[in-house]
Tab-separated table of C-alpha atoms in Angstrom:
chain	number	residue	atom	x	y	z
A	1	MET	CA	50.463	-284.089	10.549
A	2	ARG	CA	50.387	-281.198	12.938
A	3	ARG	CA	48.448	-278.070	12.035
A	4	ALA	CA	50.388	-275.100	10.732
A	5	PHE	CA	49.859	-271.802	12.503
A	6	LEU	CA	47.831	-269.194	10.677
A	7	SER	CA	49.795	-266.335	9.209
A	8	LEU	CA	49.805	-263.151	11.283
A	9	PRO	CA	48.506	-259.822	9.943
A	10	ALA	CA	51.237	-257.480	8.810
A	11	ALA	CA	50.718	-255.226	11.792
A	12	LEU	CA	51.791	-258.042	14.112
A	13	THR	CA	54.703	-259.445	12.143
A	14	GLY	CA	58.177	-258.014	11.754
A	15	VAL	CA	61.881	-258.654	11.863
A	16	VAL	CA	64.209	-256.538	13.978
A	17	LEU	CA	67.998	-256.485	14.003
A	18	LEU	CA	69.276	-257.023	17.517
A	19	GLY	CA	72.750	-257.146	19.022
A	20	ALA	CA	73.813	-259.893	21.346
A	21	CYS	CA	73.689	-259.244	25.093
A	22	GLY	CA	76.638	-257.171	26.277
A	23	PRO	CA	79.256	-255.140	24.406
A	24	LEU	CA	81.971	-256.621	22.214
A	25	GLU	CA	85.268	-254.738	22.154
A	26	ALA	CA	86.834	-254.060	18.785
A	27	GLY	CA	89.830	-256.287	18.101
A	28	ALA	CA	89.041	-258.609	20.991
A	29	PRO	CA	89.179	-262.375	20.502
A	30	GLY	CA	85.903	-263.534	18.988
A	31	ALA	CA	85.113	-260.150	17.400
A	32	GLY	CA	82.673	-260.634	14.549
A	33	ARG	CA	80.596	-263.119	16.521
A	34	ALA	CA	78.374	-262.679	19.542
A	35	GLN	CA	79.851	-262.893	23.033
A	36	ARG	CA	77.834	-261.969	26.072
A	37	GLN	CA	79.563	-259.865	28.690
A	38	GLY	CA	78.391	-257.881	31.680
A	39	PRO	CA	75.102	-258.488	33.530
A	40	ALA	CA	72.768	-261.195	32.320
A	41	CYS	CA	69.538	-260.311	30.566
A	42	ARG	CA	66.676	-259.832	32.998
A	43	ASP	CA	62.908	-259.724	32.922
A	44	ALA	CA	61.141	-256.708	34.390
A	45	VAL	CA	57.592	-255.910	35.480
A	46	ALA	CA	56.231	-252.404	35.903
A	47	PRO	CA	53.528	-251.353	38.388
A	48	SER	CA	50.397	-249.798	36.959
A	49	GLY	CA	51.090	-246.451	35.337
A	50	ALA	CA	54.880	-246.658	35.799
A	51	PRO	CA	57.620	-247.343	33.247
A	52	VAL	CA	59.385	-250.702	33.220
A	53	SER	CA	62.203	-250.620	35.760
A	54	SER	CA	65.619	-251.492	34.326
A	55	ALA	CA	69.242	-250.559	34.766
A	56	SER	CA	68.997	-249.043	31.277
A	57	PRO	CA	65.853	-247.853	29.497
A	58	ALA	CA	64.476	-249.831	26.601
A	59	SER	CA	65.219	-248.647	23.085
A	60	PRO	CA	62.651	-249.202	20.351
A	61	ALA	CA	63.556	-251.890	17.860
A	62	GLU	CA	64.802	-250.732	14.485
A	63	SER	CA	61.604	-251.957	12.850
A	64	THR	CA	58.154	-251.095	14.180
A	65	GLY	CA	56.654	-253.950	12.211
A	66	ALA	CA	56.855	-256.233	15.249
A	67	GLU	CA	54.451	-254.065	17.230
A	68	GLY	CA	50.826	-255.007	17.718
A	69	ASP	CA	48.257	-256.165	20.294
A	70	GLY	CA	50.218	-254.316	22.973
A	71	VAL	CA	53.471	-256.147	22.153
A	72	ARG	CA	56.608	-254.451	20.841
A	73	ALA	CA	60.212	-255.518	20.344
A	74	VAL	CA	62.838	-253.546	22.281
A	75	VAL	CA	66.518	-253.695	23.181
A	76	VAL	CA	67.657	-253.382	26.823
A	77	ASP	CA	71.351	-253.229	27.730
A	78	GLY	CA	72.067	-254.757	24.350
A	79	CYS	CA	69.656	-257.612	25.041
A	80	PRO	CA	66.763	-258.365	22.671
A	81	ALA	CA	63.395	-258.349	24.404
A	82	PHE	CA	59.701	-257.769	23.937
A	83	GLU	CA	57.323	-255.719	26.056
A	84	VAL	CA	53.672	-256.511	26.675
A	85	THR	CA	51.437	-253.585	27.648
A	86	ASN	CA	47.836	-254.253	28.655
A	87	GLU	CA	45.682	-251.292	27.703
A	88	ALA	CA	42.424	-253.127	28.457
A	89	ALA	CA	40.257	-252.744	31.540
A	90	ARG	CA	40.843	-256.310	32.765
A	91	SER	CA	43.803	-258.658	33.129
A	92	PHE	CA	44.963	-260.663	30.104
A	93	THR	CA	47.341	-263.559	29.551
A	94	TYR	CA	49.481	-263.208	26.416
A	95	THR	CA	51.219	-265.831	24.307
A	96	VAL	CA	53.970	-264.528	22.028
A	97	THR	CA	55.460	-266.744	19.322
A	98	TYR	CA	58.797	-265.615	17.914
A	99	GLN	CA	61.792	-266.879	15.976
A	100	VAL	CA	65.461	-265.971	16.174
A	101	LEU	CA	67.192	-265.794	12.797
A	102	THR	CA	70.826	-265.476	11.858
A	103	THR	CA	71.817	-262.428	9.878
A	104	GLY	CA	71.888	-264.755	6.888
A	105	GLY	CA	68.160	-265.293	7.345
A	106	VAL	CA	68.280	-268.863	8.677
A	107	ALA	CA	65.437	-269.386	11.125
A	108	ARG	CA	65.946	-271.259	14.361
A	109	ALA	CA	63.129	-273.208	15.966
A	110	GLY	CA	60.137	-271.103	16.908
A	111	THR	CA	59.644	-270.306	20.563
A	112	GLU	CA	56.317	-269.710	22.282
A	113	ARG	CA	56.336	-267.791	25.542
A	114	THR	CA	53.355	-267.092	27.772
A	115	VAL	CA	53.129	-263.969	29.899
A	116	ALA	CA	50.438	-264.656	32.482
A	117	THR	CA	48.041	-262.223	34.120
A	118	VAL	CA	49.143	-258.795	32.948
A	119	GLY	CA	46.937	-256.351	34.837
A	120	PRO	CA	45.296	-253.253	33.334
A	121	GLY	CA	47.839	-250.524	32.645
A	122	ARG	CA	50.830	-252.765	33.376
A	123	THR	CA	53.851	-253.419	31.197
A	124	VAL	CA	55.840	-256.656	31.412
A	125	ARG	CA	59.181	-257.237	29.701
A	126	ARG	CA	60.581	-260.607	28.704
A	127	THR	CA	64.143	-260.933	27.432
A	128	VAL	CA	65.077	-263.112	24.483
A	129	ASP	CA	68.584	-264.597	24.520
A	130	PRO	CA	69.379	-265.817	21.000
A	131	GLY	CA	72.412	-267.812	22.179
A	132	ALA	CA	75.678	-268.270	20.388
A	133	SER	CA	74.251	-270.742	17.876
A	134	ALA	CA	71.700	-268.218	16.654
A	135	THR	CA	74.069	-265.352	15.901
A	136	GLY	CA	75.316	-264.333	12.510
A	137	ALA	CA	78.832	-263.625	11.289
A	138	ASP	CA	78.604	-259.986	12.338
A	139	GLY	CA	77.516	-260.791	15.873
A	140	GLY	CA	73.873	-259.828	15.302
A	141	ALA	CA	70.624	-261.752	15.385
A	142	ARG	CA	67.139	-260.981	14.180
A	143	LEU	CA	64.014	-261.451	16.255
A	144	LYS	CA	60.847	-262.185	14.301
A	145	ILE	CA	57.530	-261.849	16.102
A	146	VAL	CA	55.403	-264.519	14.453
A	147	LYS	CA	52.149	-264.318	16.379
A	148	VAL	CA	50.538	-262.660	19.406
A	149	ARG	CA	47.498	-264.104	21.147
A	150	SER	CA	45.748	-262.907	24.300
A	151	VAL	CA	42.931	-264.277	26.452
A	152	PRO	CA	41.270	-262.890	29.582
A	153	ALA	CA	43.390	-264.045	32.511
A	154	ALA	CA	40.314	-265.379	34.319
A	155	GLU	CA	39.564	-267.578	31.270
A	156	ALA	CA	43.090	-268.773	30.485
A	157	PRO	CA	43.434	-272.545	29.959
A	158	ALA	CA	45.423	-274.421	32.596
A	159	GLU	CA	46.973	-277.594	31.215
A	160	THR	CA	49.527	-277.633	34.050
A	161	GLY	CA	50.200	-275.787	37.295
A	162	PRO	CA	47.892	-275.338	40.282
A	163	CYS	CA	44.402	-276.756	39.926
A	164	PRO	CA	41.866	-274.006	39.064
A	165	SER	CA	39.230	-273.112	41.650
A	166	SER	CA	36.653	-274.905	39.477
A	167	GLY	CA	38.464	-278.189	40.182
A	168	VAL	CA	38.919	-278.959	36.471
A	169	ARG	CA	41.383	-278.069	33.748
A	170	VAL	CA	40.068	-277.248	30.276
A	171	TYR	CA	42.483	-276.833	27.362
A	172	ALA	CA	42.926	-277.591	23.653
A	173	ASP	CA	45.596	-279.774	22.078
A	174	ASP	CA	47.676	-278.970	18.980
A	175	GLY	CA	45.350	-280.934	16.719
A	176	ASP	CA	45.911	-282.653	13.383
A	177	ALA	CA	45.473	-281.560	9.781
A	178	ALA	CA	45.327	-283.492	6.514
A	179	MET	CA	43.893	-282.637	3.090
A	180	GLY	CA	42.108	-279.561	4.417
A	181	LEU	CA	40.488	-281.417	7.330
A	182	ARG	CA	41.177	-280.059	10.820
A	183	VAL	CA	40.643	-281.939	14.099
A	184	VAL	CA	41.366	-280.419	17.518
A	185	GLY	CA	40.685	-282.010	20.894
A	186	LEU	CA	39.176	-280.184	23.842
A	187	HIS	CA	40.324	-281.783	27.089
A	188	LEU	CA	38.756	-281.617	30.540
A	189	ALA	CA	40.705	-283.067	33.470
A	190	ASN	CA	39.368	-283.393	36.996
A	191	CYS	CA	42.223	-282.121	39.181
A	192	GLY	CA	39.983	-281.441	42.163
A	193	THR	CA	38.818	-283.561	45.093
A	194	ARG	CA	35.215	-284.227	44.043
A	195	ALA	CA	33.541	-286.141	41.244
A	196	TYR	CA	32.675	-284.071	38.153
A	197	ARG	CA	29.627	-284.951	36.055
A	198	LEU	CA	29.323	-284.430	32.321
A	199	ASP	CA	26.443	-285.087	29.942
A	200	GLY	CA	26.269	-283.598	26.474
A	201	TYR	CA	28.247	-281.183	24.371
A	202	PRO	CA	30.453	-278.288	25.391
A	203	SER	CA	29.077	-274.880	24.496
A	204	VAL	CA	31.442	-272.974	22.198
A	205	ARG	CA	31.555	-269.394	20.980
A	206	LEU	CA	33.889	-268.383	18.172
A	207	LEU	CA	35.899	-265.153	18.496
A	208	ASP	CA	38.059	-263.275	15.998
A	209	GLU	CA	41.463	-261.660	16.632
A	210	ARG	CA	39.775	-258.708	18.360
A	211	HIS	CA	37.787	-261.036	20.643
A	212	THR	CA	34.563	-260.191	18.797
A	213	ALA	CA	31.975	-262.897	18.205
A	214	VAL	CA	32.185	-264.432	14.711
A	215	ALA	CA	28.883	-264.424	12.850
A	216	GLY	CA	27.691	-266.652	10.035
A	217	VAL	CA	29.173	-269.943	11.268
A	218	ARG	CA	26.888	-272.858	12.172
A	219	VAL	CA	28.004	-274.855	15.205
A	220	LEU	CA	26.813	-278.424	14.688
A	221	HIS	CA	26.588	-281.246	17.206
A	222	GLY	CA	28.777	-284.081	15.948
A	223	GLY	CA	31.181	-284.139	13.041
A	224	ALA	CA	29.432	-286.446	10.550
A	225	SER	CA	28.372	-283.567	8.277
A	226	ILE	CA	32.046	-282.622	7.921
A	227	ALA	CA	33.906	-285.944	8.016
A	228	THR	CA	33.525	-289.380	9.566
A	229	GLY	CA	36.003	-291.204	11.750
A	230	THR	CA	37.213	-288.087	13.565
A	231	GLY	CA	36.032	-289.075	17.032
A	232	ALA	CA	33.291	-286.445	17.040
A	233	ASP	CA	30.440	-288.786	16.056
A	234	ALA	CA	29.676	-290.585	19.337
A	235	LEU	CA	26.363	-289.749	20.969
A	236	PRO	CA	26.435	-287.989	24.330
A	237	ARG	CA	26.089	-290.087	27.452
A	238	PRO	CA	26.289	-289.281	31.158
A	239	SER	CA	29.685	-289.800	32.716
A	240	VAL	CA	31.281	-289.169	36.069
A	241	LEU	CA	34.919	-288.131	36.274
A	242	GLU	CA	36.516	-289.083	39.547
A	243	PRO	CA	39.533	-287.050	40.704
A	244	GLY	CA	42.379	-287.766	38.305
A	245	GLU	CA	40.133	-288.774	35.388
A	246	SER	CA	39.584	-286.861	32.156
A	247	ALA	CA	37.295	-286.469	29.148
A	248	ARG	CA	37.625	-285.209	25.589
A	249	ALA	CA	35.426	-283.469	23.048
A	250	THR	CA	36.423	-282.890	19.426
A	251	LEU	CA	36.262	-279.866	17.115
A	252	VAL	CA	36.114	-280.704	13.400
A	253	TRP	CA	36.162	-278.389	10.377
A	254	ARG	CA	37.477	-277.946	6.865
A	255	ASN	CA	39.370	-274.972	5.503
A	256	THR	CA	37.917	-275.243	2.003
A	257	THR	CA	37.666	-271.892	0.260
A	258	GLY	CA	35.168	-271.237	-2.518
A	259	LEU	CA	34.684	-268.316	-4.852
A	260	GLY	CA	32.497	-265.366	-3.973
A	261	SER	CA	32.875	-265.465	-0.191
A	262	GLU	CA	35.452	-264.257	2.289
A	263	PRO	CA	37.220	-266.966	4.328
A	264	VAL	CA	36.531	-266.931	8.056
A	265	ASP	CA	39.293	-267.196	10.674
A	266	ALA	CA	38.502	-267.524	14.379
A	267	PRO	CA	41.647	-267.982	16.468
A	268	TYR	CA	39.784	-268.096	19.785
A	269	VAL	CA	37.017	-270.380	21.061
A	270	ARG	CA	35.255	-269.644	24.343
A	271	VAL	CA	34.334	-272.985	25.905
A	272	VAL	CA	31.745	-273.683	28.623
A	273	ALA	CA	32.043	-277.351	29.589
A	274	LYS	CA	28.492	-277.638	30.934
A	275	PRO	CA	25.735	-275.250	32.073
A	276	GLY	CA	26.961	-273.151	34.972
A	277	ALA	CA	30.650	-273.944	34.451
A	278	PRO	CA	33.151	-271.079	34.147
A	279	ALA	CA	34.235	-270.186	30.615
A	280	VAL	CA	37.718	-270.998	29.316
A	281	THR	CA	39.103	-269.381	26.164
A	282	VAL	CA	41.334	-271.627	24.070
A	283	THR	CA	43.197	-270.832	20.858
A	284	PRO	CA	42.661	-273.611	18.282
A	285	GLU	CA	43.188	-271.226	15.318
A	286	LEU	CA	40.052	-272.094	13.355
A	287	ASP	CA	40.650	-271.492	9.636
A	288	LEU	CA	37.130	-272.234	8.472
A	289	GLY	CA	37.563	-271.116	4.874
A	290	THR	CA	34.139	-270.439	3.351
A	291	THR	CA	32.497	-273.604	4.725
A	292	GLY	CA	30.499	-271.749	7.391
A	293	LYS	CA	30.326	-274.650	9.817
A	294	LEU	CA	32.095	-276.257	12.758
A	295	GLY	CA	31.396	-279.699	14.202
A	296	VAL	CA	31.548	-280.209	17.975
A	297	GLY	CA	31.628	-283.682	19.478
A	298	ALA	CA	30.095	-284.702	22.795
A	299	TRP	CA	32.221	-285.171	25.897
A	300	GLN	CA	33.598	-288.699	26.050
A	301	LYS	CA	35.262	-290.081	29.154
A	302	ASP	CA	38.884	-291.039	28.603
A	303	GLU	CA	39.034	-294.547	29.974
A	304	ALA	CA	42.697	-295.104	29.149
A	305	SER	CA	44.380	-292.310	31.082
A	306	ARG	CA	44.259	-290.496	34.371
A	307	ALA	CA	44.778	-286.758	34.617
A	308	PRO	CA	47.646	-285.414	36.761
A	309	ARG	CA	46.517	-284.214	40.185
């Protein structure tokens, strides 16, 4: 079973009514359903301190409920879109999860879109084309912003694409969940040209939605105190990853919630693979309940697969 995403705070969740791209003339064939005419929807990027360039300015969405974390829903030339504005002092990479719904409220499959390396003071626009199958009987569609996550661009995970300057990729998988038990894999792939040595446990730091360190959670080596048979119980041992080889460590926790305490959520985990390695911030969405502990397994070489170069 795959883990369900955590629910988003109200400030980051909303539904906006959006017209399909391009005008639809009254009485024309197909009136009452969406037809796209005119120029195609386009993405736009603004230089620092300047508005987003576009043939037509963006109009705010009818609902402001979709705004949050520098992301807002807009309409440009009749096209639904969202804008990401970085008000921080360093570059961030944003991941926006949204759904397109028919006017009858039927949700289409969720879509996750990453907007990489948005510099300080910059605004980036990404269009959302609902497509004919997602429109309602009146030619409209609704865009629901489900979740917004952001990590420092210098610490963004790189599962694919060019090999990072460190020579390794570090990223988290989607994990598994069953009966309140959560298991997420941390993966390290040697995409460089030199051998990479590992020995021990990754160092992890839990961060909340505002990227503030989460207090009151014990980080334990191994997962036996939480559950057995998760893959987090093996003792650490030295290993050498040749180019193309990979390793895995495991995060284990339960989301049990007891009375008298507030549940703890930590969407971000800052991972340092070994002493001196650059940090990578992943988003495993830790819903720790009131358990107050997280198990971290040692790095184990993946003997069965080879990482892409």
